[in-house]
Coordinates of C-alpha atoms and ligand atoms in Angstrom, one line a residue:
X13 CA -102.6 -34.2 -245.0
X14 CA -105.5 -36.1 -243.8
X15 CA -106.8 -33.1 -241.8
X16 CA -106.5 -31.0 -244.7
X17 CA -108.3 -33.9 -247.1
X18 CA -110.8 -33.9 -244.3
X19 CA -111.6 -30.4 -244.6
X20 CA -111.9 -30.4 -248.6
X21 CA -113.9 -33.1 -248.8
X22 CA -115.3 -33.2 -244.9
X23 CA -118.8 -35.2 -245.9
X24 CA -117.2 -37.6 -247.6
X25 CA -115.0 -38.6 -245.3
X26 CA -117.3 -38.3 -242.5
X27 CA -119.4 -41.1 -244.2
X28 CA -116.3 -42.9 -244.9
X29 CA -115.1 -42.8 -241.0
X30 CA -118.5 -43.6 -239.6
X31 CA -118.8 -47.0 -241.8
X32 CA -115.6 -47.9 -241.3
X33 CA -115.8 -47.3 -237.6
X34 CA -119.5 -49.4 -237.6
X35 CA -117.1 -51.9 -239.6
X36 CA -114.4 -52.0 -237.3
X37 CA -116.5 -52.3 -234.2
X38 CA -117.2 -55.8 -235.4
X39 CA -114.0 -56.7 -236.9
X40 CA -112.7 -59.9 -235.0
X41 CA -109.0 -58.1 -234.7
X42 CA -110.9 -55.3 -232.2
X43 CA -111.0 -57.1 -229.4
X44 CA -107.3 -57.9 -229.7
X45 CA -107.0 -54.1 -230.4
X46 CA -108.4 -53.5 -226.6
X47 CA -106.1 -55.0 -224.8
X48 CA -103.5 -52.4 -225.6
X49 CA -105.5 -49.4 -225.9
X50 CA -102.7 -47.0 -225.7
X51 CA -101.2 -47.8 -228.9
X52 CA -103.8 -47.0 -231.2
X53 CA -102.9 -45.3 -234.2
X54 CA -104.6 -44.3 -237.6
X55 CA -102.8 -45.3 -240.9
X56 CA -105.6 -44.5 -243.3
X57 CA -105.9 -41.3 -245.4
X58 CA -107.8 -41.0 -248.4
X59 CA -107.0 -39.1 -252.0
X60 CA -109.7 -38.3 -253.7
X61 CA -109.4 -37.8 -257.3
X62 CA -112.0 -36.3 -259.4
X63 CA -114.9 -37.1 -257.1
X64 CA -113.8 -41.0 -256.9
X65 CA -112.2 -42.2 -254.0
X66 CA -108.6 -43.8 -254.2
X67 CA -107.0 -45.2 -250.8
X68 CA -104.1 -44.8 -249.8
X69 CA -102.3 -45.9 -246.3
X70 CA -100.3 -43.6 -244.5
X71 CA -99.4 -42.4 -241.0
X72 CA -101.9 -39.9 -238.5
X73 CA -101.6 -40.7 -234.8
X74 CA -104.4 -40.4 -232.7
X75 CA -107.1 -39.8 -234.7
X76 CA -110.5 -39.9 -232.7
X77 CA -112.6 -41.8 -235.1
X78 CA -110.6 -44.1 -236.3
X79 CA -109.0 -47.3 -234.7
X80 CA -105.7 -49.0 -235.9
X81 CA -103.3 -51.0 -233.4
X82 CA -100.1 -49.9 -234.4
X83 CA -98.1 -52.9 -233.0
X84 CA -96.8 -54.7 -236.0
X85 CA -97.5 -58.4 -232.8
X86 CA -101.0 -57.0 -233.2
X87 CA -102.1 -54.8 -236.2
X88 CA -104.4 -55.5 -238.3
X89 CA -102.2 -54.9 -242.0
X90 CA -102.2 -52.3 -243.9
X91 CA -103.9 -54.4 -246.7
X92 CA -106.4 -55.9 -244.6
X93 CA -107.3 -52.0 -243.8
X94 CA -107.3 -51.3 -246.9
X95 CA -110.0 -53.7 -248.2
X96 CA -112.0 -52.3 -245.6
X97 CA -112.4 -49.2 -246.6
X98 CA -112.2 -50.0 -250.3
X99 CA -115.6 -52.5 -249.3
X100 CA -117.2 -49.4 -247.4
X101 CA -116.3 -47.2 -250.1
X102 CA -117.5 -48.8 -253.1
X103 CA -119.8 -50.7 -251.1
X104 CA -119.1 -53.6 -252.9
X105 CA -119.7 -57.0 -251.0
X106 CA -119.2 -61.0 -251.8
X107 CA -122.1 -62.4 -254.8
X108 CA -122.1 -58.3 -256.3
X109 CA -122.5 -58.5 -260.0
X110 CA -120.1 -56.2 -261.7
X111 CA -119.1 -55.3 -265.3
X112 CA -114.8 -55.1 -265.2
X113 CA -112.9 -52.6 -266.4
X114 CA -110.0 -54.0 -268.0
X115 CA -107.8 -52.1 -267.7
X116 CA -106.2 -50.8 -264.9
X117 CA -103.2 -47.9 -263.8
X118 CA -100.0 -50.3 -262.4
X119 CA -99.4 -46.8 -260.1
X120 CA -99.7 -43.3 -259.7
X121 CA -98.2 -41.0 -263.0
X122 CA -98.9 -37.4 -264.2
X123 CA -101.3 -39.2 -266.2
X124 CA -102.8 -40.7 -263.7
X125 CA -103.0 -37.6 -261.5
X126 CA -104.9 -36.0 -264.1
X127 CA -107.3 -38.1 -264.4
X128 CA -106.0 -39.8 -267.7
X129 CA -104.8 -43.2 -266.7
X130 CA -105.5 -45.0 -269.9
X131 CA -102.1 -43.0 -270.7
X132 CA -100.3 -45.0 -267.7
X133 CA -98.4 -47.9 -267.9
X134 CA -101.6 -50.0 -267.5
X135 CA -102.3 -53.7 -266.7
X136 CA -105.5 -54.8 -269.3
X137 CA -107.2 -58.1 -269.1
X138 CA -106.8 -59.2 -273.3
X139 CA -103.6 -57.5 -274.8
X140 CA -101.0 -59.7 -274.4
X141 CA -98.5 -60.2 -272.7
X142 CA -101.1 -59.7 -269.7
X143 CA -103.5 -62.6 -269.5
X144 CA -107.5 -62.7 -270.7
X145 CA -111.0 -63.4 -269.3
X146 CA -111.6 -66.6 -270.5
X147 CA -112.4 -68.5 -267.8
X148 CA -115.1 -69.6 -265.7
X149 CA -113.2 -67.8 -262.1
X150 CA -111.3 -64.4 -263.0
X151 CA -109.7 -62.4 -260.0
X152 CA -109.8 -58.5 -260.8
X153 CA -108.7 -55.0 -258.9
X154 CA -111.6 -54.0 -256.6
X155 CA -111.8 -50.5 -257.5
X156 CA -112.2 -51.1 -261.2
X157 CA -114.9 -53.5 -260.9
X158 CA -118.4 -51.6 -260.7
X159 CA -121.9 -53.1 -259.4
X160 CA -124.4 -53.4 -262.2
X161 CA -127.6 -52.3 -261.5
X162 CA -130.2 -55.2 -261.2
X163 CA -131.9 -54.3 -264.4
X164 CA -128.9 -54.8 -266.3
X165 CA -127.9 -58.3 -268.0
X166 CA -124.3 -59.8 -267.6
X167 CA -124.3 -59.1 -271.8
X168 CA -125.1 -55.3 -270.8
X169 CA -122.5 -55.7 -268.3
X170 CA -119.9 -56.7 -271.0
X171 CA -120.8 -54.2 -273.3
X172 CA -120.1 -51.6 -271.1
X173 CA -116.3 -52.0 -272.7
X174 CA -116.9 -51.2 -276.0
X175 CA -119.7 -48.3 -275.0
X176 CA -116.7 -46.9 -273.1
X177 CA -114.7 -46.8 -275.8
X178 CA -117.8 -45.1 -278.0
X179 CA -117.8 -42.8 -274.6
X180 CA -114.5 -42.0 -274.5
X181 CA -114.5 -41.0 -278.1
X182 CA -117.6 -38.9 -278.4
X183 CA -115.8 -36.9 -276.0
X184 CA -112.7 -36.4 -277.7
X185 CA -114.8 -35.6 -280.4
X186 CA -116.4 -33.0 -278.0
X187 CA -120.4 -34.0 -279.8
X188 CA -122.6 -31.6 -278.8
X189 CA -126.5 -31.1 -279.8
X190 CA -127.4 -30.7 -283.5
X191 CA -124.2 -32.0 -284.6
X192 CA -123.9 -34.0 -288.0
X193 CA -121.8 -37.1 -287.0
X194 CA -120.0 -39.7 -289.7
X195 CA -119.0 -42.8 -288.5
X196 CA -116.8 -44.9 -290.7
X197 CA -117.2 -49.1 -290.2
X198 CA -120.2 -50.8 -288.6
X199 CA -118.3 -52.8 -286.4
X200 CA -119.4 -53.2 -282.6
X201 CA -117.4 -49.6 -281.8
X202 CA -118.7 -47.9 -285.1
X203 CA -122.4 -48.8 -283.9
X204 CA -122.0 -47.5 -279.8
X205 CA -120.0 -44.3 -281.3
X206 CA -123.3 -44.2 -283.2
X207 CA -125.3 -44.5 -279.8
X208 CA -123.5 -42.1 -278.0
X209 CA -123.4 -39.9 -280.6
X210 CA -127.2 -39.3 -280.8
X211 CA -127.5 -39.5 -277.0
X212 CA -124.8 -36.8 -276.7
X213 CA -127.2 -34.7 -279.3
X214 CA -126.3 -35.2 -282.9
X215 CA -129.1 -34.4 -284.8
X216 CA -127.8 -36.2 -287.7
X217 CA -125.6 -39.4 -288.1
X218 CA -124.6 -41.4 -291.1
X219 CA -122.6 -45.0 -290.8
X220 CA -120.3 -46.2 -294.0
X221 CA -119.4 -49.7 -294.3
X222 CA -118.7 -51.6 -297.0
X223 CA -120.8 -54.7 -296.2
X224 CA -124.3 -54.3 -296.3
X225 CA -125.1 -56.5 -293.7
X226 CA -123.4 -54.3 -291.3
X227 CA -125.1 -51.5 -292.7
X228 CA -128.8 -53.7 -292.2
X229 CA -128.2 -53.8 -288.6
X230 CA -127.2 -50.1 -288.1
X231 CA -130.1 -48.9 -290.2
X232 CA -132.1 -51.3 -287.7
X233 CA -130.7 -49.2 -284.7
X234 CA -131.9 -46.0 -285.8
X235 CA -129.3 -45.0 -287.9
X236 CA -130.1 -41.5 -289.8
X237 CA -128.4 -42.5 -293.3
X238 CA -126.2 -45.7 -294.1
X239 CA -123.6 -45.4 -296.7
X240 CA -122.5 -48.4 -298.6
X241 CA -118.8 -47.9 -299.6
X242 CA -118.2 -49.5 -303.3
X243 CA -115.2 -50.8 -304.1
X244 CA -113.0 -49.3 -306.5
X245 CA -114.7 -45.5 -305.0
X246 CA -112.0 -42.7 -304.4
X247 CA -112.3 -41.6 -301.0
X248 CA -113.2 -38.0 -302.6
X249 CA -116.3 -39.0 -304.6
X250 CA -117.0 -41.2 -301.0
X251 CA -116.4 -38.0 -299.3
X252 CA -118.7 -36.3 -301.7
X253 CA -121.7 -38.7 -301.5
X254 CA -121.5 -38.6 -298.0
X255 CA -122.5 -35.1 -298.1
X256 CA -125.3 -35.2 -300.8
X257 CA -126.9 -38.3 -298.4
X258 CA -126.5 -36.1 -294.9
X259 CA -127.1 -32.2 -297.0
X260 CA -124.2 -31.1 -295.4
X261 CA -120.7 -32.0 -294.2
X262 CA -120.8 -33.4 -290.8
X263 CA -119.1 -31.3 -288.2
X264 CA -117.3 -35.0 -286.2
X265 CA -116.5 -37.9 -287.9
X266 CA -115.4 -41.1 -285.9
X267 CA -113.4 -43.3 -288.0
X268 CA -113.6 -47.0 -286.2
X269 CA -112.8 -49.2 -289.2
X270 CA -108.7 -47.9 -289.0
X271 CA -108.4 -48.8 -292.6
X272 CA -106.3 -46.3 -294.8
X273 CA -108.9 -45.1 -297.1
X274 CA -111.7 -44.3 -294.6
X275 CA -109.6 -42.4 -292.7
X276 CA -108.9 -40.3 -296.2
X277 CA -112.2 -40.3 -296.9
X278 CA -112.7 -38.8 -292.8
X279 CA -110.6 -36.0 -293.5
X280 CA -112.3 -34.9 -297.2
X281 CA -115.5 -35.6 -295.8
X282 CA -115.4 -33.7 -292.6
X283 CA -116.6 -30.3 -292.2
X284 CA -113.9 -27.2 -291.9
X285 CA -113.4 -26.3 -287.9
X286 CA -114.8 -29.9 -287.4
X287 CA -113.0 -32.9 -285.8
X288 CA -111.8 -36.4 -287.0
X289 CA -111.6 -38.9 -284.1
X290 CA -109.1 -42.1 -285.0
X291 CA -111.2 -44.9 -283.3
X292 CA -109.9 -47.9 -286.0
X293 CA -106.3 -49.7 -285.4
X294 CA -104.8 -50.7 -288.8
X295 CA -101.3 -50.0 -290.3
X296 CA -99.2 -48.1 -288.0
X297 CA -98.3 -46.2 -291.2
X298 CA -100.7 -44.3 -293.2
X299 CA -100.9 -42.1 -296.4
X300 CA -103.3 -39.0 -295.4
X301 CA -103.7 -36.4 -296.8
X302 CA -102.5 -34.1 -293.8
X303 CA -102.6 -30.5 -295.0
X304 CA -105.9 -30.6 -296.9
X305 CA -107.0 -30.9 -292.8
X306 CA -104.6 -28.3 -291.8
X307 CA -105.7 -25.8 -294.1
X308 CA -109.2 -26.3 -293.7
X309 CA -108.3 -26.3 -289.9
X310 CA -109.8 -30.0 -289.2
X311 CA -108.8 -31.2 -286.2
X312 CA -107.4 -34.8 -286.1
X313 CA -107.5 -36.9 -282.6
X314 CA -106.6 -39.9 -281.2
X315 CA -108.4 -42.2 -278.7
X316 CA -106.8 -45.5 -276.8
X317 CA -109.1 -47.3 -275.0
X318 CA -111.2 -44.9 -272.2
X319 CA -110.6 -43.4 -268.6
X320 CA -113.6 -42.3 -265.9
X321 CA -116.4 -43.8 -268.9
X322 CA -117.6 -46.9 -266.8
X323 CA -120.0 -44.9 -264.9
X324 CA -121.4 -43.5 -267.3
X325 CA -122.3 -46.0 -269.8
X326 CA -123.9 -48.1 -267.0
X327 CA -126.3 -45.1 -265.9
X328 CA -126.5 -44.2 -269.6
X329 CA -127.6 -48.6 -270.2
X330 CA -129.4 -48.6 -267.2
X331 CA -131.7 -45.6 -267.7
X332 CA -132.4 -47.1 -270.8
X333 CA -130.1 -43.6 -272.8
X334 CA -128.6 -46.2 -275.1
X335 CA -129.6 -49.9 -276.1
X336 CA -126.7 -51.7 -276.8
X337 CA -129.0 -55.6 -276.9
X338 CA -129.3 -55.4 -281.0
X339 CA -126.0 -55.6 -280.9
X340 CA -125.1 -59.0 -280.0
X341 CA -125.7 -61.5 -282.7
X342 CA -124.0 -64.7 -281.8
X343 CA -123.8 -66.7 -278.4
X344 CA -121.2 -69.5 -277.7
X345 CA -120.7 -71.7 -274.3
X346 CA -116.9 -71.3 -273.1
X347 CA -116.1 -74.7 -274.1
X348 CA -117.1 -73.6 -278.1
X349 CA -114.4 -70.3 -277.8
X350 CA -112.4 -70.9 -280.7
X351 CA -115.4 -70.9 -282.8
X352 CA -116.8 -68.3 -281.3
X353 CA -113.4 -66.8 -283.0
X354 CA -113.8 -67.7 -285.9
X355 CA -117.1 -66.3 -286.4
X356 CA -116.2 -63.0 -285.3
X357 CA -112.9 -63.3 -287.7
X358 CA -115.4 -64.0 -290.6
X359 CA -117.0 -60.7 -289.9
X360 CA -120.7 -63.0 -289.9
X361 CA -122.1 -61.2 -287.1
X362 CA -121.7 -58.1 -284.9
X363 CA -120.8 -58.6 -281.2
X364 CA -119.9 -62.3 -280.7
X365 CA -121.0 -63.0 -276.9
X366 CA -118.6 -66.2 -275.4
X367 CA -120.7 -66.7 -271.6
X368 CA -118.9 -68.3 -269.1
X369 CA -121.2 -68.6 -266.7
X370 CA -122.9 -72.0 -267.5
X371 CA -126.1 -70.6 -266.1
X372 CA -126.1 -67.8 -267.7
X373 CA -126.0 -68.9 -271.9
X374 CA -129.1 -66.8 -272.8
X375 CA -129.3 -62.9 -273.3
Ligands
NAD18 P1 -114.8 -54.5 -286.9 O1 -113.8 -55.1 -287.7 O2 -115.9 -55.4 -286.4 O3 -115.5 -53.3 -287.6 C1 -114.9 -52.5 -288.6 C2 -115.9 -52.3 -289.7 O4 -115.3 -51.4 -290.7 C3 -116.3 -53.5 -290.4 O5 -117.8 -53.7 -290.4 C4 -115.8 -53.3 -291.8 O6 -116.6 -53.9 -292.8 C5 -115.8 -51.8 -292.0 N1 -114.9 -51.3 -293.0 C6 -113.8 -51.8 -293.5 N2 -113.3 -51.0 -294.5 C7 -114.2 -50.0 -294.6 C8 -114.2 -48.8 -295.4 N3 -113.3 -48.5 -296.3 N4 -115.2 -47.9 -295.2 C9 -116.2 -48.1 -294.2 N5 -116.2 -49.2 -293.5 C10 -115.2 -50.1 -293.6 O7 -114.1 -53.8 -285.6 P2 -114.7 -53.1 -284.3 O8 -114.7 -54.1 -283.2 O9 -116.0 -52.4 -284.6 O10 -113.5 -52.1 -284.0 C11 -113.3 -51.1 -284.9 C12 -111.9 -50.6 -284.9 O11 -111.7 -49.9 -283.7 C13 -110.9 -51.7 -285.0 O12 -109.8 -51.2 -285.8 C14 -110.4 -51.8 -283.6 O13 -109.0 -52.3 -283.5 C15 -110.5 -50.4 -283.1 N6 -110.5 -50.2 -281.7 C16 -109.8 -49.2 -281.2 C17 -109.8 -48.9 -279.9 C18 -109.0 -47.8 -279.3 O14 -108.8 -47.7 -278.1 N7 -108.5 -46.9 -280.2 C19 -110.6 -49.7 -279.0 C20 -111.4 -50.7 -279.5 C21 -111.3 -51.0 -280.9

């Protein structure tokens, strides 16, 4: 299947081959590789999956372009080849700064094949029982580490998580130009849904919280309208105000606080034909009511984390598309963590920023 791979994708590949052969002309196991000449074999195909290359090792003999000693006494591994091409590909190299995806596919699934592997079984950096970030030295998988552009900050870098998640969302949500867009909670995600949202083309959005602080910030951001949600307010008559404030229903709500009576409030406030996106994480039970948005043909979509955003939201920070820096309000050193929890518990800012990097405590 490599010769067939080769023809689909033939400039690719081309590039590929001719930087890993520049590669390999240098690589100290080559001149060991000369002495037996005869044996030469290529184990390297590629699989390209939607315009992103994934390697994988496999068996051609005698390909022209490509050198591999196939004597086990004198091969270079299959995993040494492997980071070879995964450095020519991505063209990452040693002292690259990189934002990290955290979340990984542990193999290849439907899901993956598809292109959806934030449906795999996945391996992610924070959600126990697999292991965190905080620490000064973190090793991660190669191919979901992407170089940052030099005008981005390590803090950009970060935030490229929760803008993928805003990403990922806005395009469940399918936001297209002159769309009205609600976005329940002023968290960190309710604020980069609202980002993407207006890059993607809403005309219009409106953010409900029910702190006003939260609501300050957003209105700071550019927010269209900001909703303050009273206590004791039915999510009808919330439902109701939201239209009078926007002059019409929105056609997309994005519901990122996951509590039970925003996501009510979602479905009464959203337009007919429109979407509600599930962003927010609360109960894994909740009271809806389900066929006022089945007879008013609202559609109703989930969202877990993101796939194929990371991209994106670094061209998207980098061309300066969305401005994600308003967002971080409080900074800690690594050694003050735990407060830095506690301050994000309290709800006292917006993004809390813990940096590692003892060089690197500014924004
Ligand atoms: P956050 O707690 O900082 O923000 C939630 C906001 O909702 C808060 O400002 C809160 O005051 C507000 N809120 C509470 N009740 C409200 C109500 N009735 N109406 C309007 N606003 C209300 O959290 P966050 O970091 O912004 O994340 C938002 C949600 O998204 C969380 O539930 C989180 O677990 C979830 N999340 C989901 C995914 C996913 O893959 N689905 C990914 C990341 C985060």
């Amino acid at each position: 299947d490599i010769f067939c791979l080769h023809f689909c994708y033939k400039n690719v590949i081309n590039e590929a081959l001719a930087k890993f052969t520049s590669l390999w002309n240098h690589h100290p196991l080559r001149t060991e590789n000369n002495r037996s000449p005869r044996k030469l074999c290529c184990r390297v195909a590629a699989v390209i999956e939607r315009g992103r290359l994934k390697w994988t090792i496999t068996h051609v003999q005698k390909t022209p372009q490509l050198m591999f000693q196939e004597s086990s006494a004198l091969s270079m591994k299959n995993s040494e080849a492997y980071c070879i091409l995964r450095h020519c590909i991505l063209k990452q190299k040693i002292g690259d700064r990189v934002a990290i995806e955290p979340g990984y596919p542990l193999g290849v699934d439907d899901y993956y094949k598809a292109g959806r592997y934030n449906l795999s079984k996945v391996y992610f950096c924070s959600s126990p029982p697999d292991h965190g970030t905080l620490c000064r030295f973190y090793t991660h998988h190669a191919d979901y580490c992407y170089k940052l552009p030099n005008n981005l900050s390590y803090e950009e870098g970060a935030l490229v998580e929760p803008l993928s998640v805003a990403i990922h969302a806005c395009r469940r949500a399918q936001v297209t130009l002159g769309h009205k867009v609600l976005i329940c909670g002023a968290g960190p995600i309710g604020l980069v849904s609202f980002l993407v949202a207006k890059a993607m083309g809403a005309s219009k959005v409106i953010i409900s919280d029910i702190y006003q602080s939260r609501l300050g910030l957003a209105r700071t951001m550019g927010a269209d309208q900001v909703m303050k949600i009273e206590e004791n307010i039915t999510p009808l008559v919330a439902a109701k105000q939201i239209e009078q404030l926007l002059g019409c229903m929105p056609e997309r709500t994005i519901e990122c606080t996951g509590v039970e009576s925003a996501i009510q409030t979602g479905i009464y406030a959203t337009k007919s034909g429109g979407c509600l996106i599930l962003v927010g994480l609360g109960s894994p039970f909740v009271n809806v009511p389900l066929i006022n948005a089945a007879l008013r043909e609202v559609d109703i979509r989930g969202v877990f984390r993101y796939c194929n955003t990371y991209p994106t939201a670094i061209q998207m920070l980098a061309s300066g598309q969305v401005n994600v820096k308003p967002l971080v309000t409080h900074r800690f050193p690594l050694e003050k963590a735990e407060e830095a929890f506690h301050v994000a518990r309290a709800g006292e800012g917006n993004k809390v920023m813990i940096k590692c990097d003892p060089n690197d405590q500014n924004p």
